[in-house]
mmCIF file of C-alpha atoms and ligand atoms in Angstrom:
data_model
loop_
_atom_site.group_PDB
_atom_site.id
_atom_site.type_symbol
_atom_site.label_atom_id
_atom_site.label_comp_id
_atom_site.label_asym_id
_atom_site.label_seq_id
_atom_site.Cartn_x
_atom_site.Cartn_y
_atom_site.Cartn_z
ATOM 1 C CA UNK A 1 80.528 36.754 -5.893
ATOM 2 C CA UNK A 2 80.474 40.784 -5.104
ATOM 3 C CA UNK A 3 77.576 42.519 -5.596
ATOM 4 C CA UNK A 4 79.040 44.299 -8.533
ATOM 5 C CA UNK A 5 79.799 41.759 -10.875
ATOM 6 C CA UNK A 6 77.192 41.446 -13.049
ATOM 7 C CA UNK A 7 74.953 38.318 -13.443
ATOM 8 C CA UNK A 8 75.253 37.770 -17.037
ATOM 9 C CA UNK A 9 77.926 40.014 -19.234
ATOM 10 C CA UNK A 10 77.492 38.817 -22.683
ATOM 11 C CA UNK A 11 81.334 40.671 -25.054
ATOM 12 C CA UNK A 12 81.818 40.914 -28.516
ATOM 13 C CA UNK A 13 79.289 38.148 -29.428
ATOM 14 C CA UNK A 14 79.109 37.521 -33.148
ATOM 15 C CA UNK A 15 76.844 35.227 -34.687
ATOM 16 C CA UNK A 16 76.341 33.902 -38.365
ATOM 17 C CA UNK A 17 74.477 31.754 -40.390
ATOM 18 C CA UNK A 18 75.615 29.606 -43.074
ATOM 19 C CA UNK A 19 73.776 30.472 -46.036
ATOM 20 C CA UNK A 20 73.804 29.746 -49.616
ATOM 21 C CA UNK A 21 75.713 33.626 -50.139
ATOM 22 C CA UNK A 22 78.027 33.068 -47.275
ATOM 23 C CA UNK A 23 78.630 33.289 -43.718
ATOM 24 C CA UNK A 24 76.170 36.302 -42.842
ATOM 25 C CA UNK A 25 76.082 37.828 -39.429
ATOM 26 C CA UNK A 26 73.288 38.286 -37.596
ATOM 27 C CA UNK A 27 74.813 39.623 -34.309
ATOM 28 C CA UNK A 28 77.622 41.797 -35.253
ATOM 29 C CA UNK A 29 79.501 41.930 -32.048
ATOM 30 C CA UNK A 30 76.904 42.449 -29.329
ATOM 31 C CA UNK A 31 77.978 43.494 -25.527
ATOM 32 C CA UNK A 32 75.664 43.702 -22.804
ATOM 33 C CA UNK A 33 75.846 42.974 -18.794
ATOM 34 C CA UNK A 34 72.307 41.883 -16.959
ATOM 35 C CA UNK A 35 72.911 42.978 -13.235
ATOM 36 C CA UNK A 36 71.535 40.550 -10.299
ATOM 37 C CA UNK A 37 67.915 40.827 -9.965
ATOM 38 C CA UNK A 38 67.222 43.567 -12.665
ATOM 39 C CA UNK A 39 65.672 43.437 -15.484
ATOM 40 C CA UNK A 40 67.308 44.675 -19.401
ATOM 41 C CA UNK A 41 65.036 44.945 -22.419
ATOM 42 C CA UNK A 42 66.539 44.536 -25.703
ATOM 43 C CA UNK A 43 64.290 46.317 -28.519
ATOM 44 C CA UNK A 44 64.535 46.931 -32.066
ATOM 45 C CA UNK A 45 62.332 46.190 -35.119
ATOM 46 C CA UNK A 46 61.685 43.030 -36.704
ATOM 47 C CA UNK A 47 64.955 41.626 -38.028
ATOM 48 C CA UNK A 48 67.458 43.089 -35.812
ATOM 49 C CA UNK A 49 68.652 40.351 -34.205
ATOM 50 C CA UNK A 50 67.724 40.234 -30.632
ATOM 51 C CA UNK A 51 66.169 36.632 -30.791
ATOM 52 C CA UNK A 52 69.639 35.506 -32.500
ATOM 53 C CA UNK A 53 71.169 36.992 -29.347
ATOM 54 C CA UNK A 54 68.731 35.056 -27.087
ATOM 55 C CA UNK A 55 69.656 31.694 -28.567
ATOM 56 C CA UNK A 56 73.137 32.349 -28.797
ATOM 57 C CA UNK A 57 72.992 33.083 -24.913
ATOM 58 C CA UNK A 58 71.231 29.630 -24.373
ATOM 59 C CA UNK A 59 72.908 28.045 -27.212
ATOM 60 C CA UNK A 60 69.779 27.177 -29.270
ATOM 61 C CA UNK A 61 70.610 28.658 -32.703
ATOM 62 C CA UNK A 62 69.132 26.970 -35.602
ATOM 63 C CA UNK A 63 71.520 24.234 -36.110
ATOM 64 C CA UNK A 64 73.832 23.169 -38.477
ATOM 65 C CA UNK A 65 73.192 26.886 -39.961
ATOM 66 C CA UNK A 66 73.658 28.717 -36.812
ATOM 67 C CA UNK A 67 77.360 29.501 -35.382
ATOM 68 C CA UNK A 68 78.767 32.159 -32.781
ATOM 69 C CA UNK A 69 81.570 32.974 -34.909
ATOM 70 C CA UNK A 70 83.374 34.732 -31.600
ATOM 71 C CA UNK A 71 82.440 36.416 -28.341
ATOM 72 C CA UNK A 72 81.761 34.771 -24.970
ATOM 73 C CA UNK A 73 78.949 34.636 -22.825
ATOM 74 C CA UNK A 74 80.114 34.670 -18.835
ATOM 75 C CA UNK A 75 76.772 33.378 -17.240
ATOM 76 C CA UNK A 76 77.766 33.437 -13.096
ATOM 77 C CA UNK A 77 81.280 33.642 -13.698
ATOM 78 C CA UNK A 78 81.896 30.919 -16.779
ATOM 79 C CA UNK A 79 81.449 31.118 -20.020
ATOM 80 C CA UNK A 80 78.319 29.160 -21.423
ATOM 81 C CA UNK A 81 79.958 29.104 -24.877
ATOM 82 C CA UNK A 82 82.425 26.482 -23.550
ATOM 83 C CA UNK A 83 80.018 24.166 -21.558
ATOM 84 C CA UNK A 84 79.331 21.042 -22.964
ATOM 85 C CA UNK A 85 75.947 20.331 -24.616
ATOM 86 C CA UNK A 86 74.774 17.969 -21.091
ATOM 87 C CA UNK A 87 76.057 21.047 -19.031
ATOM 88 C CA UNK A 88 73.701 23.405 -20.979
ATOM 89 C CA UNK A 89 71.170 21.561 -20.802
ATOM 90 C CA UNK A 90 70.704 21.937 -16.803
ATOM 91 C CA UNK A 91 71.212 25.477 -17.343
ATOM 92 C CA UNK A 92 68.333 25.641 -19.622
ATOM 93 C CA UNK A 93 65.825 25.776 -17.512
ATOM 94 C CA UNK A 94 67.404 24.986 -14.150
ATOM 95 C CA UNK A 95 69.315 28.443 -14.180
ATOM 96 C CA UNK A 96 68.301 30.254 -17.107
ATOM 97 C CA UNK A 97 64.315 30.225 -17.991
ATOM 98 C CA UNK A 98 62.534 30.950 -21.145
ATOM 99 C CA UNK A 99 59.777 32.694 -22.336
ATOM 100 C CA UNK A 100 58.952 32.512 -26.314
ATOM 101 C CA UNK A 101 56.693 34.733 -27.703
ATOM 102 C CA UNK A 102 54.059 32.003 -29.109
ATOM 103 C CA UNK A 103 52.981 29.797 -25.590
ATOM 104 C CA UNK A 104 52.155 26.561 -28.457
ATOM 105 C CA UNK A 105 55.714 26.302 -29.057
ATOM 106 C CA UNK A 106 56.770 25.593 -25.544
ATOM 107 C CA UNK A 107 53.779 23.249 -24.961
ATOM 108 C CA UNK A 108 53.348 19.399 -26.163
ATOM 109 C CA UNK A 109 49.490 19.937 -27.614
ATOM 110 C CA UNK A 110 49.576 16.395 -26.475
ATOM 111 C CA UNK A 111 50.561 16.450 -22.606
ATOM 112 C CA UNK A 112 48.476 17.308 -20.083
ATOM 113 C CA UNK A 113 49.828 20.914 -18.705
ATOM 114 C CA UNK A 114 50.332 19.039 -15.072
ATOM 115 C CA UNK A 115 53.098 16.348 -17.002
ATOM 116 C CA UNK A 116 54.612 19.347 -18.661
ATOM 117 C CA UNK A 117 55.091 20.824 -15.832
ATOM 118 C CA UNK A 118 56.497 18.100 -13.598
ATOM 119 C CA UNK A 119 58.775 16.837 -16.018
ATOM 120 C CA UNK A 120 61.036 20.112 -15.481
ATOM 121 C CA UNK A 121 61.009 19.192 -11.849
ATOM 122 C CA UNK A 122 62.007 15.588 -12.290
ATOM 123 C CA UNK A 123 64.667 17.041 -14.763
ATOM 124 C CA UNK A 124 66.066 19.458 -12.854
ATOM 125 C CA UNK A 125 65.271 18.211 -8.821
ATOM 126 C CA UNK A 126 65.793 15.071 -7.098
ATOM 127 C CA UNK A 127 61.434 15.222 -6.189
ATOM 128 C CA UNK A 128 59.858 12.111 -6.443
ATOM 129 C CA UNK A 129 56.517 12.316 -9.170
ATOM 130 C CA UNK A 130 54.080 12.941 -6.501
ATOM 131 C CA UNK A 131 56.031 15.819 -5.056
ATOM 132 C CA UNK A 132 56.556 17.447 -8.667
ATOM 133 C CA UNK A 133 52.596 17.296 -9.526
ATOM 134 C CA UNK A 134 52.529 19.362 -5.974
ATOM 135 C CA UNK A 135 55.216 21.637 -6.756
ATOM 136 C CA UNK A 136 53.351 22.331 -10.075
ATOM 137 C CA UNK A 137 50.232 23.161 -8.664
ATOM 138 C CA UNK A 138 51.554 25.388 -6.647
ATOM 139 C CA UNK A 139 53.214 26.817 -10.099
ATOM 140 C CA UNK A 140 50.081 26.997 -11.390
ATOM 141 C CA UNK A 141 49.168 29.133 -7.944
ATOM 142 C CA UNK A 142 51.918 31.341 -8.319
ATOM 143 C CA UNK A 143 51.381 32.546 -11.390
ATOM 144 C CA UNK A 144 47.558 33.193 -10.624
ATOM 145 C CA UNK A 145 45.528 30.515 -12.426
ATOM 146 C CA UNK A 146 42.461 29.993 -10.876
ATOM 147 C CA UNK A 147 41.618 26.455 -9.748
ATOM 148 C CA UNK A 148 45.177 24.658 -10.298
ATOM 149 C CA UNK A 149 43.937 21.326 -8.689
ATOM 150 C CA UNK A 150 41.606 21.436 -12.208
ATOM 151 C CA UNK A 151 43.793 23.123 -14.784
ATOM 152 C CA UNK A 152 46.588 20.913 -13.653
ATOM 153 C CA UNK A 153 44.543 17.851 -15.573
ATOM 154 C CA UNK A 154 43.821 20.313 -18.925
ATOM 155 C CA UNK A 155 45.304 19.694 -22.074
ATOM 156 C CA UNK A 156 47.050 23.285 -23.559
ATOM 157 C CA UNK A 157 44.416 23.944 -26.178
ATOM 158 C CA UNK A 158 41.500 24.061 -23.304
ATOM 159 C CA UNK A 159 43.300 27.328 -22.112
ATOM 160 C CA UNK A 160 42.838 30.840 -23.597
ATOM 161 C CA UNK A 161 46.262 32.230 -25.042
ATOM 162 C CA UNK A 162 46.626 34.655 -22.021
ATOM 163 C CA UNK A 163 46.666 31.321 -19.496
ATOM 164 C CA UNK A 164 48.892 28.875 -22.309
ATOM 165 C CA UNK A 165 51.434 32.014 -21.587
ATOM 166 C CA UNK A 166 51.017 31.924 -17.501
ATOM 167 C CA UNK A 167 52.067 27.940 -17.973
ATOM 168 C CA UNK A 168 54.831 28.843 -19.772
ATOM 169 C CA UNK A 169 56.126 31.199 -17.129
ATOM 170 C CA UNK A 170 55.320 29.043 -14.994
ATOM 171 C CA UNK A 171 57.176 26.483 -16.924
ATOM 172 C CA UNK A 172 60.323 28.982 -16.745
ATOM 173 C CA UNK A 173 60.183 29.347 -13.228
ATOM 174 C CA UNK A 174 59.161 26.025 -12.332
ATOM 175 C CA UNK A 175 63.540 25.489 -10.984
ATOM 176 C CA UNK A 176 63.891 29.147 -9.688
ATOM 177 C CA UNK A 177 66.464 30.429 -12.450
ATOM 178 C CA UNK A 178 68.919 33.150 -11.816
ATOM 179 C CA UNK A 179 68.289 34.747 -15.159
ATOM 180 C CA UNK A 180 64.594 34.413 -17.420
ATOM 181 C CA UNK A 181 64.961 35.479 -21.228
ATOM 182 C CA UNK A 182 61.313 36.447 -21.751
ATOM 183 C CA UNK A 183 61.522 36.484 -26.162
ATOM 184 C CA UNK A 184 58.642 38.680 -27.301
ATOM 185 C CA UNK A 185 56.326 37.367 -24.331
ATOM 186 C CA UNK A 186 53.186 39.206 -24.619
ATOM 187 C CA UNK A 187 53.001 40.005 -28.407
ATOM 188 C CA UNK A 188 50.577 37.229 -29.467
ATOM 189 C CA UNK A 189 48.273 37.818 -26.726
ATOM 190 C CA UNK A 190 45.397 41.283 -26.580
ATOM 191 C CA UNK A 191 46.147 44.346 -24.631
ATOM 192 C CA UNK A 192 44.810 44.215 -21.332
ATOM 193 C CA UNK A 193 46.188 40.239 -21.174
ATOM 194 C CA UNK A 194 49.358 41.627 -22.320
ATOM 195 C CA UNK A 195 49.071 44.022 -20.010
ATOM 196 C CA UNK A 196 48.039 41.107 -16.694
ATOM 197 C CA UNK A 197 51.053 39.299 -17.927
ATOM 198 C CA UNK A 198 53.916 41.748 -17.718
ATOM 199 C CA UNK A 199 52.198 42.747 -14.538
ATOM 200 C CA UNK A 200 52.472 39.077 -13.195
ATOM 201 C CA UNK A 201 55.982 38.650 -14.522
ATOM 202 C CA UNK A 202 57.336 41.891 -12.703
ATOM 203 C CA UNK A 203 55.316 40.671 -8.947
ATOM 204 C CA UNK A 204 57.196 37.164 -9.511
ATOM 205 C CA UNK A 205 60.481 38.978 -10.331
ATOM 206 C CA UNK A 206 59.895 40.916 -7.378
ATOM 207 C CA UNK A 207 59.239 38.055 -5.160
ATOM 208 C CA UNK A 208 61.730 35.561 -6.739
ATOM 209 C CA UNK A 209 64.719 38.024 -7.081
ATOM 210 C CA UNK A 210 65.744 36.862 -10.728
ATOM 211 C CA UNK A 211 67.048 38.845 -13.482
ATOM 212 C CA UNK A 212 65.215 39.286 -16.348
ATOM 213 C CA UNK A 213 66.256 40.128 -19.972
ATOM 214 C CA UNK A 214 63.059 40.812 -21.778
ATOM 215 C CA UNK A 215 63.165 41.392 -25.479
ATOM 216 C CA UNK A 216 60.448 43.164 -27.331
ATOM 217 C CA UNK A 217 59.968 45.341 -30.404
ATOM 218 C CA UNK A 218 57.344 48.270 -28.237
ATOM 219 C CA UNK A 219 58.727 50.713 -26.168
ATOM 220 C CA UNK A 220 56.406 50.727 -24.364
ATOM 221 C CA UNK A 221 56.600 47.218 -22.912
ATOM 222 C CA UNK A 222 60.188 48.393 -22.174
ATOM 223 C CA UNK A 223 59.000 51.807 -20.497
ATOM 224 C CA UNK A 224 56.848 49.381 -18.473
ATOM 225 C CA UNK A 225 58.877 46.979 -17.471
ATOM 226 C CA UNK A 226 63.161 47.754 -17.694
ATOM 227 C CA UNK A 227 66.003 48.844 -15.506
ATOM 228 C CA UNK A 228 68.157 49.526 -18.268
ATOM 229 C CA UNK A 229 67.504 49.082 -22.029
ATOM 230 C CA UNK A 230 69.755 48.182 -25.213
ATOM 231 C CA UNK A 231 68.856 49.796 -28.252
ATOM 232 C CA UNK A 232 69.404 46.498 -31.524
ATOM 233 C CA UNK A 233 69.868 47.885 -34.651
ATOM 234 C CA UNK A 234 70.650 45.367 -37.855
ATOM 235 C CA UNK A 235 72.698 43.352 -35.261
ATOM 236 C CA UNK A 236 74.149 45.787 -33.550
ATOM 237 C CA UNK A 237 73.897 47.736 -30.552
ATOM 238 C CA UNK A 238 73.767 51.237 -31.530
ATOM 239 C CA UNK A 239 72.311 52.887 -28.014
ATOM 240 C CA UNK A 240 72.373 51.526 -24.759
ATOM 241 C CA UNK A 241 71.234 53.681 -20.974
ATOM 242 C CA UNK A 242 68.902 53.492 -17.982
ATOM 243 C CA UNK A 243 65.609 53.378 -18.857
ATOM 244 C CA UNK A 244 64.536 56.839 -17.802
ATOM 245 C CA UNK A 245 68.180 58.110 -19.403
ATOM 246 C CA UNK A 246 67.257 56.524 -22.399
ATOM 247 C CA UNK A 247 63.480 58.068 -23.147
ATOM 248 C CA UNK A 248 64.581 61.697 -21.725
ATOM 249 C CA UNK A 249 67.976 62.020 -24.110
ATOM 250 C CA UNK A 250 67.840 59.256 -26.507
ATOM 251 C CA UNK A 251 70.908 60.118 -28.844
ATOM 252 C CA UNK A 252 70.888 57.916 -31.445
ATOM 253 C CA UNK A 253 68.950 58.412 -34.660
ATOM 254 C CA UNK A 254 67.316 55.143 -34.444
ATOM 255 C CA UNK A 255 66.051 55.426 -31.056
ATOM 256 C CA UNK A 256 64.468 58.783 -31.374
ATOM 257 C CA UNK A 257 63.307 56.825 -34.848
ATOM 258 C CA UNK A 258 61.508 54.422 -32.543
ATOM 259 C CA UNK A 259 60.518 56.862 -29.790
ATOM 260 C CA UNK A 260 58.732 59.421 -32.211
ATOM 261 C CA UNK A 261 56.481 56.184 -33.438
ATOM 262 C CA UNK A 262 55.478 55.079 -29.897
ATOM 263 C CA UNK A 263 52.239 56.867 -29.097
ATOM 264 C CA UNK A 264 51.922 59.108 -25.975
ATOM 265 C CA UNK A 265 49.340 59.729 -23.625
ATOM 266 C CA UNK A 266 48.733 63.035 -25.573
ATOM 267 C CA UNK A 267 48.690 61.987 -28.792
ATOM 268 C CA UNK A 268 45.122 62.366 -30.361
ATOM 269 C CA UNK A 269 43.486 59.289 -31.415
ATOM 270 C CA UNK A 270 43.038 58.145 -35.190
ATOM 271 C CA UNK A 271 46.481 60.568 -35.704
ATOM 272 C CA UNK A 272 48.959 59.005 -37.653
ATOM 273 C CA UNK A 273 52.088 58.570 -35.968
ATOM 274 C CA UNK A 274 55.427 58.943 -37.667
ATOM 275 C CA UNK A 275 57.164 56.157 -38.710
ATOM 276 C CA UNK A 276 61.014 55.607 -39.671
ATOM 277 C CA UNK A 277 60.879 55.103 -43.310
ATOM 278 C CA UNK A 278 62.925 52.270 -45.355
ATOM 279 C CA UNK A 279 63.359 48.451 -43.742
ATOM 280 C CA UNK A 280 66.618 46.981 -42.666
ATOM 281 C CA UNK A 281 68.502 45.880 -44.824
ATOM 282 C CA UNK A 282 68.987 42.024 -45.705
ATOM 283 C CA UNK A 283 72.076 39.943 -43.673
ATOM 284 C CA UNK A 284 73.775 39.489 -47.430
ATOM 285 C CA UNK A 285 73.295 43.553 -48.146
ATOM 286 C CA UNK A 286 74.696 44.942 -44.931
ATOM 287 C CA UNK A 287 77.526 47.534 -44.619
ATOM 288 C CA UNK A 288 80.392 47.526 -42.450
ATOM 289 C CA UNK A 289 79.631 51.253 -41.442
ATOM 290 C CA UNK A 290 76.457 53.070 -40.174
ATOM 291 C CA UNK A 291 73.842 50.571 -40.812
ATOM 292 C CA UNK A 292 70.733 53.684 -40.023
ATOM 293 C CA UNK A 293 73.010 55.723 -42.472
ATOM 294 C CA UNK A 294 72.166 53.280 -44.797
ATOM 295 C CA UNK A 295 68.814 52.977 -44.300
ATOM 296 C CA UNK A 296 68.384 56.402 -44.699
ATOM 297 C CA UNK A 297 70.080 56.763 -48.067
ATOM 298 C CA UNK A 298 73.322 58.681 -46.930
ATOM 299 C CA UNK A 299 76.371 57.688 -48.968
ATOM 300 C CA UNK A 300 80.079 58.083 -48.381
ATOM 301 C CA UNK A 301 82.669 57.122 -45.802
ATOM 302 C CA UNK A 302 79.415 57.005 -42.897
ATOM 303 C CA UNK A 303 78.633 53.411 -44.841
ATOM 304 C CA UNK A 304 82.776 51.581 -44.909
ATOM 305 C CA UNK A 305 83.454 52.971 -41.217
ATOM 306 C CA UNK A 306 82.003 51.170 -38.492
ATOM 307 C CA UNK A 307 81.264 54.184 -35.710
ATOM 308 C CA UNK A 308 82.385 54.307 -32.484
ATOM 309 C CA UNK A 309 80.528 52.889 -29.572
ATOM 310 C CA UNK A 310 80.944 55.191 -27.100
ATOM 311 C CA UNK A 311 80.378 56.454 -23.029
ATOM 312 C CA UNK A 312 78.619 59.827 -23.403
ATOM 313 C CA UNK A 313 77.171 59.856 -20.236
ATOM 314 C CA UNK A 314 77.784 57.675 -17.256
ATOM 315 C CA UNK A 315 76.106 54.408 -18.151
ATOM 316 C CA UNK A 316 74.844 55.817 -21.581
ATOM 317 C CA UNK A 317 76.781 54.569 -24.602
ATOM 318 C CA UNK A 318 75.777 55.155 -27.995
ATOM 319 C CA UNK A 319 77.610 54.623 -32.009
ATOM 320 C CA UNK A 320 78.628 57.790 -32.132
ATOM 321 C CA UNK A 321 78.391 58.014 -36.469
ATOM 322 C CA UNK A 322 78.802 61.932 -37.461
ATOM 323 C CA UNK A 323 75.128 61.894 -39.122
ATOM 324 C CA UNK A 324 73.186 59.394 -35.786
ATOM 325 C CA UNK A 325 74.431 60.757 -33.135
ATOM 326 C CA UNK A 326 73.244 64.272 -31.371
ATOM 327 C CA UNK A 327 72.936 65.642 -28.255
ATOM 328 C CA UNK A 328 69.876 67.125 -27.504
ATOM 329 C CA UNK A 329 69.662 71.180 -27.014
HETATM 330 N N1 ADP B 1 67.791 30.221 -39.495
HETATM 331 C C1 ADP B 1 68.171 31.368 -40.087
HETATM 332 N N2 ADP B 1 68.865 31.368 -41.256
HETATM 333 C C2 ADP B 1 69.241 32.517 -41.853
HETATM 334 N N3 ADP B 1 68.989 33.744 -41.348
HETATM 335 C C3 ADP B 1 68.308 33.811 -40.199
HETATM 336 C C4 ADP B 1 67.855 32.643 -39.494
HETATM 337 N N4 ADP B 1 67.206 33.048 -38.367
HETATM 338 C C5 ADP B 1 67.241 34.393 -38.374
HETATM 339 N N5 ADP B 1 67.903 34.863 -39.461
HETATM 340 C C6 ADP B 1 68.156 36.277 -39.807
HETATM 341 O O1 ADP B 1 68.836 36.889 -38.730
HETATM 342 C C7 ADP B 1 68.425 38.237 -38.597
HETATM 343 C C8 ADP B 1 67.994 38.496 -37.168
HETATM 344 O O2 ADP B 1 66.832 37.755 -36.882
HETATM 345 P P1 ADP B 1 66.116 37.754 -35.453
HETATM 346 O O3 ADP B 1 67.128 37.671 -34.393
HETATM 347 O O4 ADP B 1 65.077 36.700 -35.496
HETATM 348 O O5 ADP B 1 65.427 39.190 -35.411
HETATM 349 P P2 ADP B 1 64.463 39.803 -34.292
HETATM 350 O O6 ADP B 1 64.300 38.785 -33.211
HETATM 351 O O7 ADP B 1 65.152 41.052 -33.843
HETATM 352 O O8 ADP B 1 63.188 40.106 -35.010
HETATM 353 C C9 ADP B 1 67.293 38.454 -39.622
HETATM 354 O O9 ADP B 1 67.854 39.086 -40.752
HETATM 355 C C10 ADP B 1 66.869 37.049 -39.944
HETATM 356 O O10 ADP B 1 66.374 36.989 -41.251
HETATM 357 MG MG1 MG B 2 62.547 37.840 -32.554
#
């Protein structure tokens, strides 16, 4: 496989759910690539759709509601929408790790962290039992839990939240993926954990060469952390750059929306910050045109036309809708 040729290229993914009002889409025909050993952030508000596009990539949706309605998903060179179930499952966590944002849902409250933890070796390795209760404590070493001979033997609620999340990532890296989908990671733990654990998740990227698509609603976390960054917007894409393209000339609407709410390092405390007024709109109340056009109350031809996703600058695409899309001076 060249260089070139991305790890992951996800085209034209559309997903729905069956609902009591219809088919409605959640993931309106989504296109990214994730290059070998880089890192993409996907960001948007609540309700946008970027967990939707994490478990159509690993083909958890909620099922029998959940359906990708068209798109594939070419995942080293074949497409993970036509595997069968028992293939997915060794890519799930042999190739692909994940990361949810709340650590209790990964964990069995009822297994001792050290069983968790073997079990994806014995799933995924030919070791025998004693060898995968080694290679977890050296898990547990790797991602920098202190005294893993100990914590090996703990049951998940006798760790803080900060140290449920380093199991989990150790957990996801237990097999040495190619790709980790890190789903909100850090947003149910404090600051300066938060903080410790993107920290610890970019050293083990760095020393594990994986790719990393992390998904997250702060800018911030994406400033921190990204190579490149798509900008979701009610289930679509509507911006997508480099990461330091992206926060000098953002040119969509809804990403200047989102940068003008982040705070900066000059921004005096107790101020309020701006915030992009109006919510997205419901799946069953979407238009087929400008979706931030419709948030923002515009009427007219902007809300029946879809707008064009297009290459402004090399590697920067962005919906280019008459009323979203500017250039900066
Ligand atoms: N099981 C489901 N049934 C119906 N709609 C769903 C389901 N799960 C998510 N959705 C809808 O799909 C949209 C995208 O959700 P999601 O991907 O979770 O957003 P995000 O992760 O960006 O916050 C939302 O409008 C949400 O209400
Ligand atoms: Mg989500």
């Amino acid at each position: 496989m060249s260089d070139e040729e991305p790890l992951l290229e996800v085209r034209d993914l559309i997903t729905a759910f069956d609902t009591d009002a219809g088919l409605l889409r959640a993931v309106d025909q989504v296109s990214f690539q994730v290059k070998r050993g880089r890192t993409l952030g996907i960001v948007g508000e609540s309700g946008c759709g970027k967990s939707v596009t994490a478990m159509s990539i690993i083909r958890l949706l909620p099922q029998p509601m959940g359906k990708v309605l068209q798109g594939q998903v070419m995942f080293k060179g074949r497409d993970l929408q036509k595997a069968t179930d028992v293939e997915m499952r060794k890519v799930r966590g042999g190739e692909i790790g994940v990361i949810f944002q709340e650590p209790m849902t990964a964990l069995n409250p009822v297994q001792r962290i050290g069983k968790q933890l073997s079990e994806c070796f014995l799933l995924h390795t030919k070791m025998s039992r004693k060898e995968a209760w080694e290679a977890s404590i050296e898990m547990l070493r790797l991602v920098r839990i202190p005294a893993p001979e100990q914590r090996i033997g703990d049951y998940p609620h006798q760790l803080s939240g900060g140290m449920r999340q380093r199991v989990v990532i150790a957990m996801a890296l237990a097999c040495k993926p190619d790709l980790v989908i890190a789903d909100e990671p850090t947003t149910a733990l404090d600051v300066t954990v938060q903080a410790q654990i993107l920290d610890l998740m970019k050293q083990l990227q760095k020393e594990m060469g994986m790719s990393v698509i992390l998904i997250t609603h702060d800018l911030g976390v994406i400033a921190e952390t990204c190579d490149e960054v798509v900008v979701m917007y009610a289930g679509r894409v509507v911006e997508r750059a480099p990461v330091a393209e992206l926060f000098e000339r953002p040119l969509h609407a809804y990403t200047r929306g989102l940068l003008d709410s982040m705070p900066k390092l000059d921004t005096p405390r107790k101020s309020v910050l701006p915030t992009i007024p109006g919510m997205v709109a419901g799946l069953a109340d979407l238009v087929p045109g400008c979706r931030f056009c419709q948030r923002m109350g515009r009427e007219g031809p902007v809300l029946r036309e879809r707008p064009m996703f297009e290459e402004i600058h090399p590697g920067h695409w962005v919906e280019t809708c008459p009323n979203c899309f500017e250039e900066p001076a």
